[in-house]
mmCIF file of C-alpha atoms in Angstrom:
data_model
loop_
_atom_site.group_PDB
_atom_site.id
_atom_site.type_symbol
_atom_site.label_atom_id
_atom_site.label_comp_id
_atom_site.label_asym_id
_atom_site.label_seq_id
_atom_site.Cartn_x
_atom_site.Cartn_y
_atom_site.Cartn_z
ATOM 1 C CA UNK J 1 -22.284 -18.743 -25.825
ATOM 2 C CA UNK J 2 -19.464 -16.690 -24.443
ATOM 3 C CA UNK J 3 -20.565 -15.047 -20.748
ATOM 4 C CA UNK J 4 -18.131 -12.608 -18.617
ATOM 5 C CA UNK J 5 -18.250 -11.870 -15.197
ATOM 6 C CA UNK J 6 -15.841 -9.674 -13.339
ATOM 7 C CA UNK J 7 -15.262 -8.961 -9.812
ATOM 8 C CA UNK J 8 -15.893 -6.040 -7.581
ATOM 9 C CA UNK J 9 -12.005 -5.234 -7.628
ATOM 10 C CA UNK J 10 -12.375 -5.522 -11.861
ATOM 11 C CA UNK J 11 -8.665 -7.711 -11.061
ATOM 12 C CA UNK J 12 -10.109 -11.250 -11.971
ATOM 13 C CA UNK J 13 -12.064 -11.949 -14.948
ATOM 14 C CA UNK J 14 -13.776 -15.393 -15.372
ATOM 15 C CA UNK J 15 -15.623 -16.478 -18.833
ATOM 16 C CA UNK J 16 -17.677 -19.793 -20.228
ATOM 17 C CA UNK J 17 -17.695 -20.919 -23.281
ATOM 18 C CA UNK J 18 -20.177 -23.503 -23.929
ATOM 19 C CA UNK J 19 -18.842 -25.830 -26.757
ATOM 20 C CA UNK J 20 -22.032 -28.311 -27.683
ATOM 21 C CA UNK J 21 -22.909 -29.332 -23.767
ATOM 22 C CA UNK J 22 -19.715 -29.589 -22.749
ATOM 23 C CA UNK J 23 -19.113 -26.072 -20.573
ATOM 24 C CA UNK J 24 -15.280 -24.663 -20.182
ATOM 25 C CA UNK J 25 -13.979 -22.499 -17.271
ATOM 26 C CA UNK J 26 -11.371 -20.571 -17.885
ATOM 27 C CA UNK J 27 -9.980 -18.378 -14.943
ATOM 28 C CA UNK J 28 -7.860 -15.918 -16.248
ATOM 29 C CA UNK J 29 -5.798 -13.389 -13.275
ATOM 30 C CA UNK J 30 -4.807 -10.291 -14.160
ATOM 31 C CA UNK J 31 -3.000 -8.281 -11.383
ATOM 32 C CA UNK J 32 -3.080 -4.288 -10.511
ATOM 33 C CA UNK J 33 0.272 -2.735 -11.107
ATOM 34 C CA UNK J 34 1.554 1.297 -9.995
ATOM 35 C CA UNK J 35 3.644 3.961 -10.299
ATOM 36 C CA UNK J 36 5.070 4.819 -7.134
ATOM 37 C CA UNK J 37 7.533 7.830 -6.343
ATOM 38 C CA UNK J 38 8.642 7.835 -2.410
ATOM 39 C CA UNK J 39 9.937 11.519 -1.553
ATOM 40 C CA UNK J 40 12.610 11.057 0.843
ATOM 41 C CA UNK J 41 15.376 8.578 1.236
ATOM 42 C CA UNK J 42 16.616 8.908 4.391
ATOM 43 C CA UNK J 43 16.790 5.958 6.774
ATOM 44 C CA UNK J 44 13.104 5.666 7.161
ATOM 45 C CA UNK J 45 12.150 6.539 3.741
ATOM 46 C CA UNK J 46 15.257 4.391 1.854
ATOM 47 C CA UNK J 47 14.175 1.506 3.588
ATOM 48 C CA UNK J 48 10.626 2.095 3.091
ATOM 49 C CA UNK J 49 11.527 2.320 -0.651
ATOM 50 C CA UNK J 50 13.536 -0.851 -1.043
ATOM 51 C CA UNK J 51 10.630 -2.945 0.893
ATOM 52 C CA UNK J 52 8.461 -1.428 -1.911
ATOM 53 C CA UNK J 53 10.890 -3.036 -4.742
ATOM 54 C CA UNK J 54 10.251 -6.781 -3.369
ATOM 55 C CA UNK J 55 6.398 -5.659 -4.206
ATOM 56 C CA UNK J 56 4.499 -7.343 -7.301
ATOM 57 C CA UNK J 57 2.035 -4.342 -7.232
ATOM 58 C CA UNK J 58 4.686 -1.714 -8.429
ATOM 59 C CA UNK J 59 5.657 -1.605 -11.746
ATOM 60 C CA UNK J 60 7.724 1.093 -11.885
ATOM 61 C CA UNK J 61 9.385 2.689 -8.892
ATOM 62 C CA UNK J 62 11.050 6.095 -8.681
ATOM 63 C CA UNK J 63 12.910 7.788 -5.476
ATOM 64 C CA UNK J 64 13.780 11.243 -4.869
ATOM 65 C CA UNK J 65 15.573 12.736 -2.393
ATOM 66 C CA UNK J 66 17.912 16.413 -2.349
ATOM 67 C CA UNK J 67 20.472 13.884 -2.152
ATOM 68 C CA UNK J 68 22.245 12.895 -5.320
ATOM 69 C CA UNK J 69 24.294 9.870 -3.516
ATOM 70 C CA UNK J 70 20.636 8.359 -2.388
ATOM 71 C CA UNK J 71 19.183 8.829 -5.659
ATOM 72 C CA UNK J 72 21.483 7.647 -7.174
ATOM 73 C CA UNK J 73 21.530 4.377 -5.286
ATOM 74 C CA UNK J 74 17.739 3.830 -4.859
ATOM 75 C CA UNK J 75 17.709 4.247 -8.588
ATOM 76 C CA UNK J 76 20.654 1.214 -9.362
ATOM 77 C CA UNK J 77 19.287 -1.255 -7.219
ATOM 78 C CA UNK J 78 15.620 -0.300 -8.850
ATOM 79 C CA UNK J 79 17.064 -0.853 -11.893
ATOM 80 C CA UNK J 80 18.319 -3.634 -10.875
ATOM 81 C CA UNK J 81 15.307 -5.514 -10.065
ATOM 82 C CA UNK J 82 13.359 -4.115 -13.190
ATOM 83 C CA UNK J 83 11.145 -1.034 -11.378
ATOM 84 C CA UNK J 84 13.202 1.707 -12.260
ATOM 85 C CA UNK J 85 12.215 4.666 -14.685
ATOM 86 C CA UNK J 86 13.871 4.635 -18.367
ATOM 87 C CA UNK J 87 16.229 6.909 -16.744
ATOM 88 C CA UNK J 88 17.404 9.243 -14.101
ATOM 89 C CA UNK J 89 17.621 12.722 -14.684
ATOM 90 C CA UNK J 90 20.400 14.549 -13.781
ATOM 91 C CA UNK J 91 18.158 17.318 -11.672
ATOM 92 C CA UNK J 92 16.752 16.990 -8.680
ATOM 93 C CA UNK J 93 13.203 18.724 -8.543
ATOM 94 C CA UNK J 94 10.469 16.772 -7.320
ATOM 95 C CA UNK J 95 8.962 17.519 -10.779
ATOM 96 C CA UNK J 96 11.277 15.429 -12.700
ATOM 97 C CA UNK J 97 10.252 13.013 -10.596
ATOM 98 C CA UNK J 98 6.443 12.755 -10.409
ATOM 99 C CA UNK J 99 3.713 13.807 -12.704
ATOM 100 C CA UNK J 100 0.582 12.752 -14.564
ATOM 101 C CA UNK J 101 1.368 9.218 -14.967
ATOM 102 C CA UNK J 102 2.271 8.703 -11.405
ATOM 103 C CA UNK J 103 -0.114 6.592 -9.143
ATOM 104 C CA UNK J 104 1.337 7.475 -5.951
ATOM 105 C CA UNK J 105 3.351 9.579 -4.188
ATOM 106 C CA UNK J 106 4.924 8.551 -0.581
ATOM 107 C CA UNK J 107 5.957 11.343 1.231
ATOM 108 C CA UNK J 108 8.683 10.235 4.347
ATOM 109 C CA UNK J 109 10.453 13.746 5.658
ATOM 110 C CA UNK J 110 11.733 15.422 8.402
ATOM 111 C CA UNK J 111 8.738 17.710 9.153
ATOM 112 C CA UNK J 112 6.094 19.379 8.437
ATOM 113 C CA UNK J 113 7.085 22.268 6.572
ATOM 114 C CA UNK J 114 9.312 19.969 4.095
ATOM 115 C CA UNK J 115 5.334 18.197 3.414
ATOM 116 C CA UNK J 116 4.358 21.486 2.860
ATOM 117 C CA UNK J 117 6.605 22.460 0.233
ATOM 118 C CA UNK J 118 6.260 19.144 -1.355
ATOM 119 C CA UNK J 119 2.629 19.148 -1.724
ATOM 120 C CA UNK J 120 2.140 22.352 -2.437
ATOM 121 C CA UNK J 121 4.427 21.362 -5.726
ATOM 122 C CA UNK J 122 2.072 17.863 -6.135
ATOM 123 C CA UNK J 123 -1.220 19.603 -6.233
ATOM 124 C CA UNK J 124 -0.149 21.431 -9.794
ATOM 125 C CA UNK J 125 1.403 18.122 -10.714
ATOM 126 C CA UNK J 126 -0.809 14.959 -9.959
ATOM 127 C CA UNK J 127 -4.160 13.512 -11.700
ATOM 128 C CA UNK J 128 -7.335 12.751 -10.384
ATOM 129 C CA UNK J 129 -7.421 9.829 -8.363
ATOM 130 C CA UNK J 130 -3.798 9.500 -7.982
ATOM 131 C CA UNK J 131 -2.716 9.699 -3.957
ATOM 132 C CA UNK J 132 -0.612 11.392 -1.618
ATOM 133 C CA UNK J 133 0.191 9.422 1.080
ATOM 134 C CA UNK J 134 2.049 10.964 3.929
ATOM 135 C CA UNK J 135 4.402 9.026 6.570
ATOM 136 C CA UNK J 136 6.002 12.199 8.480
ATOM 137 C CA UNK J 137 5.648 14.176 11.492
ATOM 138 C CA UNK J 138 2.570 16.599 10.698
ATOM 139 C CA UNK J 139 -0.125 17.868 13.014
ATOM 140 C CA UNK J 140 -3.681 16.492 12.530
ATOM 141 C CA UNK J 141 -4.542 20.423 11.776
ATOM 142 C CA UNK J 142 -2.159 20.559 8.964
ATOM 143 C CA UNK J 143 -3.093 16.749 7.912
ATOM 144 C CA UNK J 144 -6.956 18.145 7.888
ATOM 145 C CA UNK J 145 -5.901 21.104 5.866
ATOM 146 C CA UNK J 146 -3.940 19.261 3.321
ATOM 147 C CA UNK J 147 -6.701 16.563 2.330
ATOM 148 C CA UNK J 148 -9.199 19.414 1.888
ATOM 149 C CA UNK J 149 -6.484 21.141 -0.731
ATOM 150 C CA UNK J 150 -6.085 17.730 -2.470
ATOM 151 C CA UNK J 151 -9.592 16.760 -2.001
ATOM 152 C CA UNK J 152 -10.071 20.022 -4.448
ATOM 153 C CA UNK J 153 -8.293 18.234 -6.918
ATOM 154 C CA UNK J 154 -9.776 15.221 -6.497
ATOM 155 C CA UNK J 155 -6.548 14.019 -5.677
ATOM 156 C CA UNK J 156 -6.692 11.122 -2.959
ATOM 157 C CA UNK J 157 -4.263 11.855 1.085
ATOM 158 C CA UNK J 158 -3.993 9.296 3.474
ATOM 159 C CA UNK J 159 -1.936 10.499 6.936
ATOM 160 C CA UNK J 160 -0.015 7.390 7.465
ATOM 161 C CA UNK J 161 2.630 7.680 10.528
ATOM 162 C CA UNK J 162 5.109 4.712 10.962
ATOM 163 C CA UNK J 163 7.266 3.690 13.904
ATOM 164 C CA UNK J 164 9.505 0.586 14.338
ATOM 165 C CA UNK J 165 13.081 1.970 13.254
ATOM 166 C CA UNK J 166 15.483 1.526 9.935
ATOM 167 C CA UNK J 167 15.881 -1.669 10.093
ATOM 168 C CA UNK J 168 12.240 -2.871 10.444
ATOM 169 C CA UNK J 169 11.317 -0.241 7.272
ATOM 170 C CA UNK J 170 13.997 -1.976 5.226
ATOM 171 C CA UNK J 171 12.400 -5.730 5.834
ATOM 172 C CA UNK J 172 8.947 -3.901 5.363
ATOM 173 C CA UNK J 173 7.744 -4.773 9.364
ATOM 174 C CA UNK J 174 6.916 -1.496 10.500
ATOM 175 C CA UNK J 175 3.984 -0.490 12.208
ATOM 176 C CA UNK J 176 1.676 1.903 10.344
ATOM 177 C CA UNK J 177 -1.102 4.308 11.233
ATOM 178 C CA UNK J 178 -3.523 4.663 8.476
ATOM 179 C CA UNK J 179 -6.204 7.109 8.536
ATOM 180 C CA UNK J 180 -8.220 8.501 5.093
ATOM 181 C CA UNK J 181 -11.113 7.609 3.396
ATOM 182 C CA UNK J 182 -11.757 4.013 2.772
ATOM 183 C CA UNK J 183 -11.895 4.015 -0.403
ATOM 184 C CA UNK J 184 -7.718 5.728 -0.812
ATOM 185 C CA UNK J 185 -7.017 3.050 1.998
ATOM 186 C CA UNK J 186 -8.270 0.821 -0.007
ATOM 187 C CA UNK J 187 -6.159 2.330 -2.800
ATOM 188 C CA UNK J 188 -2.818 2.016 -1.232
ATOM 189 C CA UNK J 189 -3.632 -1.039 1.159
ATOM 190 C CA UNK J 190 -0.892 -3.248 -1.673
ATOM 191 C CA UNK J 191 1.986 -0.366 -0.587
ATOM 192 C CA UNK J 192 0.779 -0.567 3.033
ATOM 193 C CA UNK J 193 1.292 -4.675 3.037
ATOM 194 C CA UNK J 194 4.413 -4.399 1.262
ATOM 195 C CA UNK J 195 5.718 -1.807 4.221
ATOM 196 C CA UNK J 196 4.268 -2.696 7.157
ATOM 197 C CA UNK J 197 3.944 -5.787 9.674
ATOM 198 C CA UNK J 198 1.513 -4.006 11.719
ATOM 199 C CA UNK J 199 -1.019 -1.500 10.016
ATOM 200 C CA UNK J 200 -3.684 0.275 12.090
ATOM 201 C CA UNK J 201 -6.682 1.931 10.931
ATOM 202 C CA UNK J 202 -7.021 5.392 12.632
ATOM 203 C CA UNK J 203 -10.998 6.186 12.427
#
């Protein structure tokens, strides 16, 4: 007789097998992986991206940035630890560097009107259920505003604001604010852990 049970996260999958009266356990783990692109590879966001790399949640890890140099770089030492894409194109549009398959998208930029110009580019490009998780400078107006537009789309936004410097982001020990619905917190907590020292949940 041959019964399955799975947990509430559907990550760990446990079956008996009865042979005559003698019962088996076997615990088979099976671990969640994702596609992560981080959008902006500047001190914050570079470090931020490496801490990402030492993660056993991401599978494949992409970074773009309107610097060639940075992308460049992110992408070797990716590749180098087995996360990278198949390869790295030679343009630098943010659509050659997320799309359907991507889980999600970290956004770490200067302001608010770079987010803008970003998103309004992710919205045409993302699935359902992926997420858009954004570690900038925005007002809570424009945070509001861009959830609703994503929300449309049934595409997940968490508003997560870091402090703690370069150096902290490139050990993953920053502190992070995370506010969303629990569920996309939920989501991203494994890229939250990987980043961040402290994490906060903004209500």
């Amino acid at each position: 007789q041959y019964l399955p049970k799975t947990d509430e996260l559907g990550t760990c999958y446990r079956a008996v097998f009865y042979i005559g009266y003698c019962p088996l356990l076997l615990l088979i783990t099976t671990e969640t992986t994702m596609k992560v692109t981080v959008i902006g590879l500047g001190a914050m966001g570079g470090g931020m991206a490496r801490s990402l790399i030492r993660s056993n949640t991401i599978s494949e890890l992409s970074g773009f940035d309107l610097s060639t140099q940075l992308v460049q770089s992110f992408y070797d030492e990716a590749h180098a630890a087995g996360k990278s894409t198949p390869s790295l194109s030679s343009v630098l549009t943010v659509e050659n560097f997320v799309d359907e398959t991507t889980d999600v998208v970290l956004i770490v930029l200067v302001n608010e009107a770079q987010c803008q110009s970003v998103c309004d580019k992710l919205l045409s490009i993302m699935r359902e259920g992926s997420c858009v998780v954004v570690s900038s400078t925005v007002s809570a107006a424009w945070s509001k505003s861009a959830e609703a537009k994503f929300s449309e789309r049934n595409i997940q936004f968490c508003d997560c604001p870091i402090s703690g410097g370069s150096v902290r982001a490139l050990n993953g020990e920053i502190t992070i604010m995370a506010s969303g619905e629990p569920k996309s917190l939920e989501y991203i907590d494994p890229i939250l852990q990987a980043m961040g020292k402290e994490i906060h949940v903004i209500q």
